């Protein structure tokens, strides 16, 4: 007899749209974020199609600028920032700490609606002449462009609140709603990383909000803060913008790192190596993320002394990131590794994130940055970290928790096929861009010199392979929803965290009885001993 | 009734504390206005900021109960202030040090930069001999 | 369930174990919200600092166009409103609903005085052409780009006044709920949370006052 789960009760569209259940809000987010990911991907494929040849007559330069701006704005603000915290975090965080819900369920629902309203405003900008400034909205161009910069920034401004709401909710939940026995150092590492992420969301997002307000005021009233003619300073905009947006890339990557910290011990059947080092490195990354934003302005006329300081601080971020990578590889050492789909994504993460992270050091070093600044090298670095890192973490987590969320298992063969296609397509798309950047191809132009053509064609082919891989992936996950639910065990991966002790999918109140935590999340030996 | 049990949790501060702190705030306001009338050069700003900070501290400790409440809230508050300080100080490191090592070469700023207008966007796509300037640069 | 003995059970949400946990969570959430407000204003304080650092003479020359008497009045009014709000919460903890209501009313009154005088002052500046950015037409301030001072002034006091306005709306709603008997010493979380917000708004004004009216 199938027990009733949060998916079945209560029924009806209204019960979903007004739900206060964190698990249902996670699914609402999953649907919305997936739609925007699809939109962002379409723009990505358009970009690569245009760049398959120089002077492509397919679109105008202006349209190209609008397309890459939309790709960036949608992927950053509507996909990768909310994705892992709002989907996987919302679903798993209360379950992992043995709580019935997040601390403020109504705020949680408000967060989803704010996200939807913000995203619709951004979409509306399509109608009124989409912004062509790039997702960074740099002044002075953004204060003069004829496109609808105000609408787009307003949309980002609104969507920012949803991020703050999620952050506030998670911090309060972690502090106040942990199950009996769940001490700070018995929390799963995904919870630690979400906690660090939330700190950044709460501290940095308001500065983005005020930046966008200043930009809107500059356009409406001409207050002149970013206009040297009126006593302002355009580089100041970059300071304001990156004070949020650099920490924001850690909002994107930290939750993915948390997912990886869950996957590796489960599928290597080993207790995680250096638990507290990983936990503290999350906090260290959150702390350092606020000290490095100036490395985006090495060639923008920033004072040399400031650049030296920012460069030095930037290198410090490599330390906690390195601590994580080494601890994960140390966990794999002598482990009994099973290549299930979640683990395949985790291993892909290790490989791709290492490349992304190391190329980041090229960019953080003052001299080499001058050579590759604003070239495709930056584009490739960013995509290796964000897609190769954050996105692979998200996909790994989605495959890991999918049976818990929906109570159904996907086809192992097809999901591994998708993973291989994604991996090949991703590298084929972005590795050539490192070379293009080194050779001097600037980013954000609709055309290029003829000598860059072969590598650009390679990159475009890769983008289509990646696209096919993602279609297979989505189809494979959706097809699983047609399968029967009964056959699945509560804990198909033999994981040790609390969410696997309840039924799949969980009941509305999460746990039948209040769980009491006795051992750490990765103590597999104790767990086996307990069971026998 | 749970009323009394509940009251014992979280301090109930006597009402005269609020009145005294309020009086202190009003006196400090009078002082800061008076001091501002004396020309002290740059020190006026320093004095005004010290008095404002004293007032803000009183508000935070007593009106906002940080003195009595869970230390966590004080920590959160201090972290936020530290973040703000980092933002302002590191940015000033840039804005106050421009041109220290390599002199900045200033060029006059043209009041109207030419940006390609939406309606004639097509013009940028016309192939030219010099493909490197295929994007329509502001001026040719 | 022994909880049914309690007349206020409906105030406790299902995912909290007891009222104390709920109240502490709300307070933590409120503090986190307050620091987002602080950083929102902080961006503007940063903007003020950078603007002032690069144009010190404008700020000095322009601040005398603001009337210290108004600035002092706002400060006094906001401090008084903070006192009355704190006392209102004190009285609800003693279950004295009538006094609470009167003190909240006094808070609203002070807030309204603040906004009314502020509106009057703004109207005066606008009349003189002391407007932000490109609309600035006043000629009485020495130096290049004198609009800078007023751009900063309108942005910072404007955002602050918006927060006062929002706070007043919430306090009025709290007065309705107090009258209805929603609050007692057992449950007064919304009053306490709004109080924190109101004090923060007061605190921000404590800095705005000297920065614009005294040492401009």
Short mmCIF file of N, CA and C in Angstrom, two decimals, chain A residues 55-63 65-66 128-130 132 140-141 144-147 171 175-176 195 199 203 207 227-229 233 235-236 239-240 243 290-293 297 301-306 309-310 313 445-450, chain B residues 70 72-73 76 79-104 109-128 130-136:
data_model
loop_
_atom_site.label_atom_id
_atom_site.label_comp_id
_atom_site.label_asym_id
_atom_site.label_seq_id
_atom_site.Cartn_x
_atom_site.Cartn_y
_atom_site.Cartn_z
N UNK A 55 30.73 37.73 -39.73
CA UNK A 55 29.78 38.54 -40.51
C UNK A 55 28.53 37.73 -40.85
N UNK A 56 28.05 36.99 -39.92
CA UNK A 56 26.88 36.16 -40.20
C UNK A 56 25.68 37.03 -40.52
N UNK A 57 25.05 36.84 -41.70
CA UNK A 57 23.92 37.70 -42.06
C UNK A 57 22.64 37.34 -41.30
N UNK A 58 22.71 36.34 -40.45
CA UNK A 58 21.52 35.87 -39.73
C UNK A 58 20.89 36.98 -38.90
N UNK A 59 21.71 37.76 -38.20
CA UNK A 59 21.18 38.83 -37.34
C UNK A 59 22.06 40.06 -37.49
N UNK A 60 21.57 41.17 -36.95
CA UNK A 60 22.38 42.39 -36.95
C UNK A 60 23.27 42.41 -35.71
N UNK A 61 24.22 43.32 -35.74
CA UNK A 61 25.11 43.45 -34.58
C UNK A 61 24.29 43.79 -33.33
N UNK A 62 23.32 44.67 -33.51
CA UNK A 62 22.47 45.08 -32.40
C UNK A 62 21.73 43.89 -31.80
N UNK A 63 21.17 43.05 -32.69
CA UNK A 63 20.45 41.88 -32.19
C UNK A 63 21.39 40.93 -31.49
N UNK A 65 23.98 41.71 -29.79
CA UNK A 65 24.23 42.26 -28.45
C UNK A 65 23.06 41.97 -27.51
N UNK A 66 21.86 42.09 -28.05
CA UNK A 66 20.70 41.80 -27.20
C UNK A 66 20.64 40.33 -26.85
N UNK A 128 9.95 45.47 -25.28
CA UNK A 128 10.22 46.89 -25.42
C UNK A 128 11.66 47.17 -25.88
N UNK A 129 12.28 46.20 -26.55
CA UNK A 129 13.64 46.43 -27.05
C UNK A 129 14.66 46.00 -26.03
N UNK A 130 15.02 44.72 -26.06
CA UNK A 130 15.84 44.15 -24.99
C UNK A 130 17.17 44.89 -24.82
N UNK A 132 21.01 45.82 -24.46
CA UNK A 132 22.14 45.34 -25.26
C UNK A 132 23.46 45.66 -24.57
N UNK A 140 29.67 53.81 -19.00
CA UNK A 140 28.62 54.76 -19.36
C UNK A 140 27.63 54.26 -20.42
N UNK A 141 27.94 53.07 -21.04
CA UNK A 141 27.04 52.68 -22.12
C UNK A 141 25.61 52.46 -21.62
N UNK A 144 23.34 55.36 -21.53
CA UNK A 144 23.04 56.04 -22.79
C UNK A 144 22.33 55.17 -23.81
N UNK A 145 22.46 53.85 -23.66
CA UNK A 145 21.88 52.94 -24.65
C UNK A 145 20.38 53.20 -24.81
N UNK A 146 19.92 53.05 -26.05
CA UNK A 146 18.50 53.27 -26.32
C UNK A 146 17.63 52.08 -25.92
N UNK A 147 18.27 50.96 -25.64
CA UNK A 147 17.47 49.77 -25.34
C UNK A 147 16.89 49.88 -23.94
N UNK A 171 19.25 30.65 6.75
CA UNK A 171 20.06 30.92 7.94
C UNK A 171 19.24 30.66 9.19
N UNK A 175 19.86 27.73 12.06
CA UNK A 175 20.10 28.09 13.45
C UNK A 175 19.05 27.52 14.40
N UNK A 176 17.80 27.54 13.98
CA UNK A 176 16.73 27.31 14.96
C UNK A 176 16.00 25.98 14.83
N UNK A 195 24.45 27.26 4.05
CA UNK A 195 24.54 28.29 5.09
C UNK A 195 25.50 29.40 4.65
N UNK A 199 24.65 33.43 3.70
CA UNK A 199 25.31 34.61 4.25
C UNK A 199 25.65 35.58 3.13
N UNK A 203 24.15 39.40 2.58
CA UNK A 203 25.04 40.56 2.69
C UNK A 203 25.26 41.27 1.37
N UNK A 207 23.35 45.34 -1.96
CA UNK A 207 24.23 46.29 -2.65
C UNK A 207 23.93 46.28 -4.15
N UNK A 227 28.89 59.56 -14.18
CA UNK A 227 29.21 60.36 -15.36
C UNK A 227 30.30 61.38 -15.01
N UNK A 228 31.52 61.20 -15.53
CA UNK A 228 32.61 62.10 -15.15
C UNK A 228 32.32 63.56 -15.52
N UNK A 229 31.54 63.75 -16.56
CA UNK A 229 31.20 65.11 -16.97
C UNK A 229 30.45 65.83 -15.85
N UNK A 233 31.90 59.03 -11.58
CA UNK A 233 33.00 58.13 -11.90
C UNK A 233 32.42 56.82 -12.45
N UNK A 235 33.87 54.10 -13.22
CA UNK A 235 34.45 52.90 -12.62
C UNK A 235 33.77 52.58 -11.29
N UNK A 236 33.19 53.62 -10.68
CA UNK A 236 32.46 53.40 -9.44
C UNK A 236 31.32 52.41 -9.65
N UNK A 239 32.68 49.05 -9.31
CA UNK A 239 32.87 48.69 -7.90
C UNK A 239 31.56 48.23 -7.28
N UNK A 240 30.53 49.05 -7.47
CA UNK A 240 29.22 48.70 -6.91
C UNK A 240 28.75 47.36 -7.46
N UNK A 243 30.88 44.35 -6.31
CA UNK A 243 30.81 44.05 -4.89
C UNK A 243 29.69 43.04 -4.62
N UNK A 290 34.11 38.54 -0.44
CA UNK A 290 33.82 39.97 -0.34
C UNK A 290 35.06 40.83 -0.51
N UNK A 291 36.22 40.22 -0.65
CA UNK A 291 37.45 40.99 -0.65
C UNK A 291 38.13 41.05 -2.01
N UNK A 292 37.53 40.48 -3.04
CA UNK A 292 38.30 40.29 -4.27
C UNK A 292 37.68 40.96 -5.50
N UNK A 293 36.58 41.72 -5.31
CA UNK A 293 35.83 42.15 -6.49
C UNK A 293 36.65 43.01 -7.45
N UNK A 297 38.48 44.77 -12.48
CA UNK A 297 38.73 46.12 -12.98
C UNK A 297 40.21 46.40 -13.22
N UNK A 301 41.10 51.04 -15.41
CA UNK A 301 41.59 52.29 -14.88
C UNK A 301 41.60 52.32 -13.36
N UNK A 302 41.51 51.15 -12.77
CA UNK A 302 41.63 51.08 -11.32
C UNK A 302 43.05 51.46 -10.89
N UNK A 303 43.18 52.06 -9.71
CA UNK A 303 44.51 52.45 -9.23
C UNK A 303 45.40 51.21 -9.12
N UNK A 304 46.67 51.38 -9.47
CA UNK A 304 47.58 50.23 -9.50
C UNK A 304 47.69 49.58 -8.12
N UNK A 305 47.76 50.44 -7.09
CA UNK A 305 47.94 49.89 -5.74
C UNK A 305 46.73 49.04 -5.35
N UNK A 306 45.53 49.50 -5.75
CA UNK A 306 44.32 48.73 -5.45
C UNK A 306 44.36 47.41 -6.22
N UNK A 309 46.53 44.88 -4.47
CA UNK A 309 45.88 44.32 -3.27
C UNK A 309 44.81 43.30 -3.68
N UNK A 310 44.00 43.68 -4.67
CA UNK A 310 42.93 42.76 -5.08
C UNK A 310 43.50 41.48 -5.69
N UNK A 313 44.60 39.27 -2.82
CA UNK A 313 43.46 38.68 -2.13
C UNK A 313 42.80 37.61 -2.99
N UNK A 445 31.52 40.34 -29.49
CA UNK A 445 31.35 40.89 -30.83
C UNK A 445 30.61 39.88 -31.68
N UNK A 446 29.81 40.39 -32.61
CA UNK A 446 29.02 39.46 -33.43
C UNK A 446 29.87 38.86 -34.53
N UNK A 447 31.11 39.35 -34.67
CA UNK A 447 31.94 38.85 -35.76
C UNK A 447 33.38 38.74 -35.30
N UNK A 448 34.23 38.18 -36.17
CA UNK A 448 35.64 38.00 -35.78
C UNK A 448 36.50 37.92 -37.03
N UNK A 449 37.83 37.97 -36.82
CA UNK A 449 38.76 37.88 -37.94
C UNK A 449 38.71 36.46 -38.51
N UNK A 450 38.96 36.34 -39.83
CA UNK A 450 38.83 35.02 -40.48
C UNK A 450 39.70 33.94 -39.84
N UNK B 70 20.27 37.69 22.68
CA UNK B 70 21.22 36.71 22.18
C UNK B 70 22.38 37.41 21.46
N UNK B 72 24.10 36.44 19.17
CA UNK B 72 24.08 36.17 17.72
C UNK B 72 23.64 37.41 16.95
N UNK B 73 22.65 38.14 17.49
CA UNK B 73 22.14 39.31 16.76
C UNK B 73 23.20 40.40 16.71
N UNK B 76 25.61 39.37 14.02
CA UNK B 76 25.06 39.64 12.68
C UNK B 76 25.22 41.11 12.35
N UNK B 79 28.84 42.00 11.70
CA UNK B 79 29.30 41.48 10.40
C UNK B 79 28.82 42.39 9.28
N UNK B 80 27.57 42.85 9.39
CA UNK B 80 27.05 43.73 8.34
C UNK B 80 27.84 45.03 8.28
N UNK B 81 28.14 45.59 9.45
CA UNK B 81 28.91 46.83 9.48
C UNK B 81 30.31 46.62 8.92
N UNK B 82 30.90 45.45 9.25
CA UNK B 82 32.24 45.16 8.74
C UNK B 82 32.21 45.03 7.22
N UNK B 83 31.18 44.38 6.69
CA UNK B 83 31.06 44.23 5.24
C UNK B 83 31.00 45.59 4.57
N UNK B 84 30.22 46.46 5.18
CA UNK B 84 30.08 47.81 4.63
C UNK B 84 31.43 48.54 4.67
N UNK B 85 32.14 48.36 5.78
CA UNK B 85 33.45 49.02 5.91
C UNK B 85 34.40 48.51 4.84
N UNK B 86 34.38 47.19 4.59
CA UNK B 86 35.24 46.62 3.55
C UNK B 86 34.92 47.25 2.21
N UNK B 87 33.64 47.35 1.92
CA UNK B 87 33.21 47.92 0.63
C UNK B 87 33.75 49.34 0.47
N UNK B 88 33.54 50.16 1.48
CA UNK B 88 33.91 51.57 1.34
C UNK B 88 35.43 51.73 1.34
N UNK B 89 36.11 51.03 2.25
CA UNK B 89 37.55 51.24 2.37
C UNK B 89 38.28 50.72 1.13
N UNK B 90 37.95 49.51 0.67
CA UNK B 90 38.67 48.97 -0.48
C UNK B 90 38.38 49.78 -1.74
N UNK B 91 37.15 50.33 -1.85
CA UNK B 91 36.85 51.16 -3.02
C UNK B 91 37.63 52.47 -2.95
N UNK B 92 37.73 53.02 -1.74
CA UNK B 92 38.51 54.25 -1.59
C UNK B 92 39.97 54.02 -1.94
N UNK B 93 40.45 52.80 -1.67
CA UNK B 93 41.82 52.46 -2.06
C UNK B 93 42.03 52.71 -3.54
N UNK B 94 41.00 52.41 -4.32
CA UNK B 94 41.09 52.69 -5.75
C UNK B 94 40.90 54.18 -6.02
N UNK B 95 39.78 54.75 -5.59
CA UNK B 95 39.44 56.10 -6.06
C UNK B 95 40.43 57.15 -5.54
N UNK B 96 41.05 56.91 -4.40
CA UNK B 96 41.99 57.91 -3.89
C UNK B 96 43.40 57.73 -4.42
N UNK B 97 43.67 56.61 -5.10
CA UNK B 97 45.04 56.31 -5.51
C UNK B 97 45.22 56.30 -7.02
N UNK B 98 44.24 56.78 -7.75
CA UNK B 98 44.36 56.75 -9.21
C UNK B 98 45.56 57.59 -9.64
N UNK B 99 46.30 57.04 -10.59
CA UNK B 99 47.39 57.82 -11.18
C UNK B 99 48.60 57.99 -10.27
N UNK B 100 48.67 57.23 -9.19
CA UNK B 100 49.83 57.32 -8.30
C UNK B 100 51.11 56.86 -8.98
N UNK B 101 51.01 55.73 -9.68
CA UNK B 101 52.21 55.14 -10.25
C UNK B 101 52.35 55.54 -11.71
N UNK B 102 51.33 55.30 -12.49
CA UNK B 102 51.34 55.74 -13.89
C UNK B 102 50.41 56.94 -13.98
N UNK B 103 50.90 58.09 -14.46
CA UNK B 103 50.03 59.27 -14.51
C UNK B 103 48.83 59.02 -15.42
N UNK B 104 47.69 59.52 -15.02
CA UNK B 104 46.49 59.38 -15.86
C UNK B 104 46.52 60.45 -16.94
N UNK B 109 36.08 65.00 -22.50
CA UNK B 109 34.97 64.08 -22.71
C UNK B 109 33.96 64.73 -23.64
N UNK B 110 33.64 63.99 -24.70
CA UNK B 110 32.67 64.54 -25.64
C UNK B 110 31.29 64.43 -25.03
N UNK B 111 30.52 65.51 -25.18
CA UNK B 111 29.23 65.52 -24.48
C UNK B 111 28.28 64.50 -25.09
N UNK B 112 28.34 64.27 -26.39
CA UNK B 112 27.43 63.31 -27.00
C UNK B 112 28.23 62.22 -27.70
N UNK B 113 28.35 61.07 -27.09
CA UNK B 113 28.99 59.97 -27.77
C UNK B 113 28.01 59.40 -28.79
N UNK B 114 28.54 58.90 -29.90
CA UNK B 114 27.65 58.33 -30.92
C UNK B 114 27.47 56.85 -30.62
N UNK B 115 26.24 56.47 -30.45
CA UNK B 115 25.94 55.07 -30.18
C UNK B 115 25.01 54.62 -31.30
N UNK B 116 25.22 53.37 -31.77
CA UNK B 116 24.37 53.03 -32.89
C UNK B 116 22.92 53.03 -32.49
N UNK B 117 22.09 53.76 -33.22
CA UNK B 117 20.67 53.84 -32.88
C UNK B 117 19.97 52.53 -33.25
N UNK B 118 18.85 52.27 -32.58
CA UNK B 118 18.14 51.01 -32.78
C UNK B 118 17.71 50.83 -34.22
N UNK B 119 17.24 51.92 -34.87
CA UNK B 119 16.64 51.75 -36.19
C UNK B 119 17.68 51.47 -37.28
N UNK B 120 18.91 51.96 -37.09
CA UNK B 120 19.89 51.75 -38.16
C UNK B 120 20.92 50.70 -37.75
N UNK B 121 20.46 49.76 -36.92
CA UNK B 121 21.38 48.75 -36.41
C UNK B 121 22.00 47.94 -37.54
N UNK B 122 21.26 47.81 -38.62
CA UNK B 122 21.71 46.98 -39.73
C UNK B 122 23.06 47.44 -40.26
N UNK B 123 23.31 48.73 -40.15
CA UNK B 123 24.50 49.29 -40.76
C UNK B 123 25.76 48.58 -40.30
N UNK B 124 25.73 48.07 -39.08
CA UNK B 124 26.92 47.43 -38.54
C UNK B 124 27.28 46.15 -39.26
N UNK B 125 26.30 45.56 -39.91
CA UNK B 125 26.55 44.26 -40.52
C UNK B 125 27.12 44.36 -41.92
N UNK B 126 27.25 45.57 -42.43
CA UNK B 126 27.80 45.72 -43.79
C UNK B 126 29.28 45.36 -43.77
N UNK B 127 29.67 44.37 -44.55
CA UNK B 127 31.08 43.97 -44.53
C UNK B 127 31.96 45.08 -45.10
N UNK B 128 33.05 45.30 -44.44
CA UNK B 128 33.99 46.31 -44.92
C UNK B 128 35.31 45.63 -45.21
N UNK B 130 38.10 46.34 -43.81
CA UNK B 130 38.76 46.14 -42.52
C UNK B 130 37.80 45.44 -41.58
N UNK B 131 37.82 44.11 -41.58
CA UNK B 131 36.84 43.37 -40.78
C UNK B 131 37.06 43.54 -39.29
N UNK B 132 38.26 43.97 -38.90
CA UNK B 132 38.51 44.05 -37.45
C UNK B 132 37.66 45.14 -36.81
N UNK B 133 37.23 46.13 -37.63
CA UNK B 133 36.38 47.17 -37.05
C UNK B 133 34.93 46.93 -37.45
N UNK B 134 34.60 45.64 -37.63
CA UNK B 134 33.24 45.29 -38.05
C UNK B 134 32.17 45.76 -37.09
N UNK B 135 32.48 45.76 -35.81
CA UNK B 135 31.52 46.32 -34.87
C UNK B 135 31.56 47.83 -35.08
N UNK B 136 30.40 48.47 -35.03
CA UNK B 136 30.44 49.89 -35.34
C UNK B 136 31.00 50.65 -34.17
#
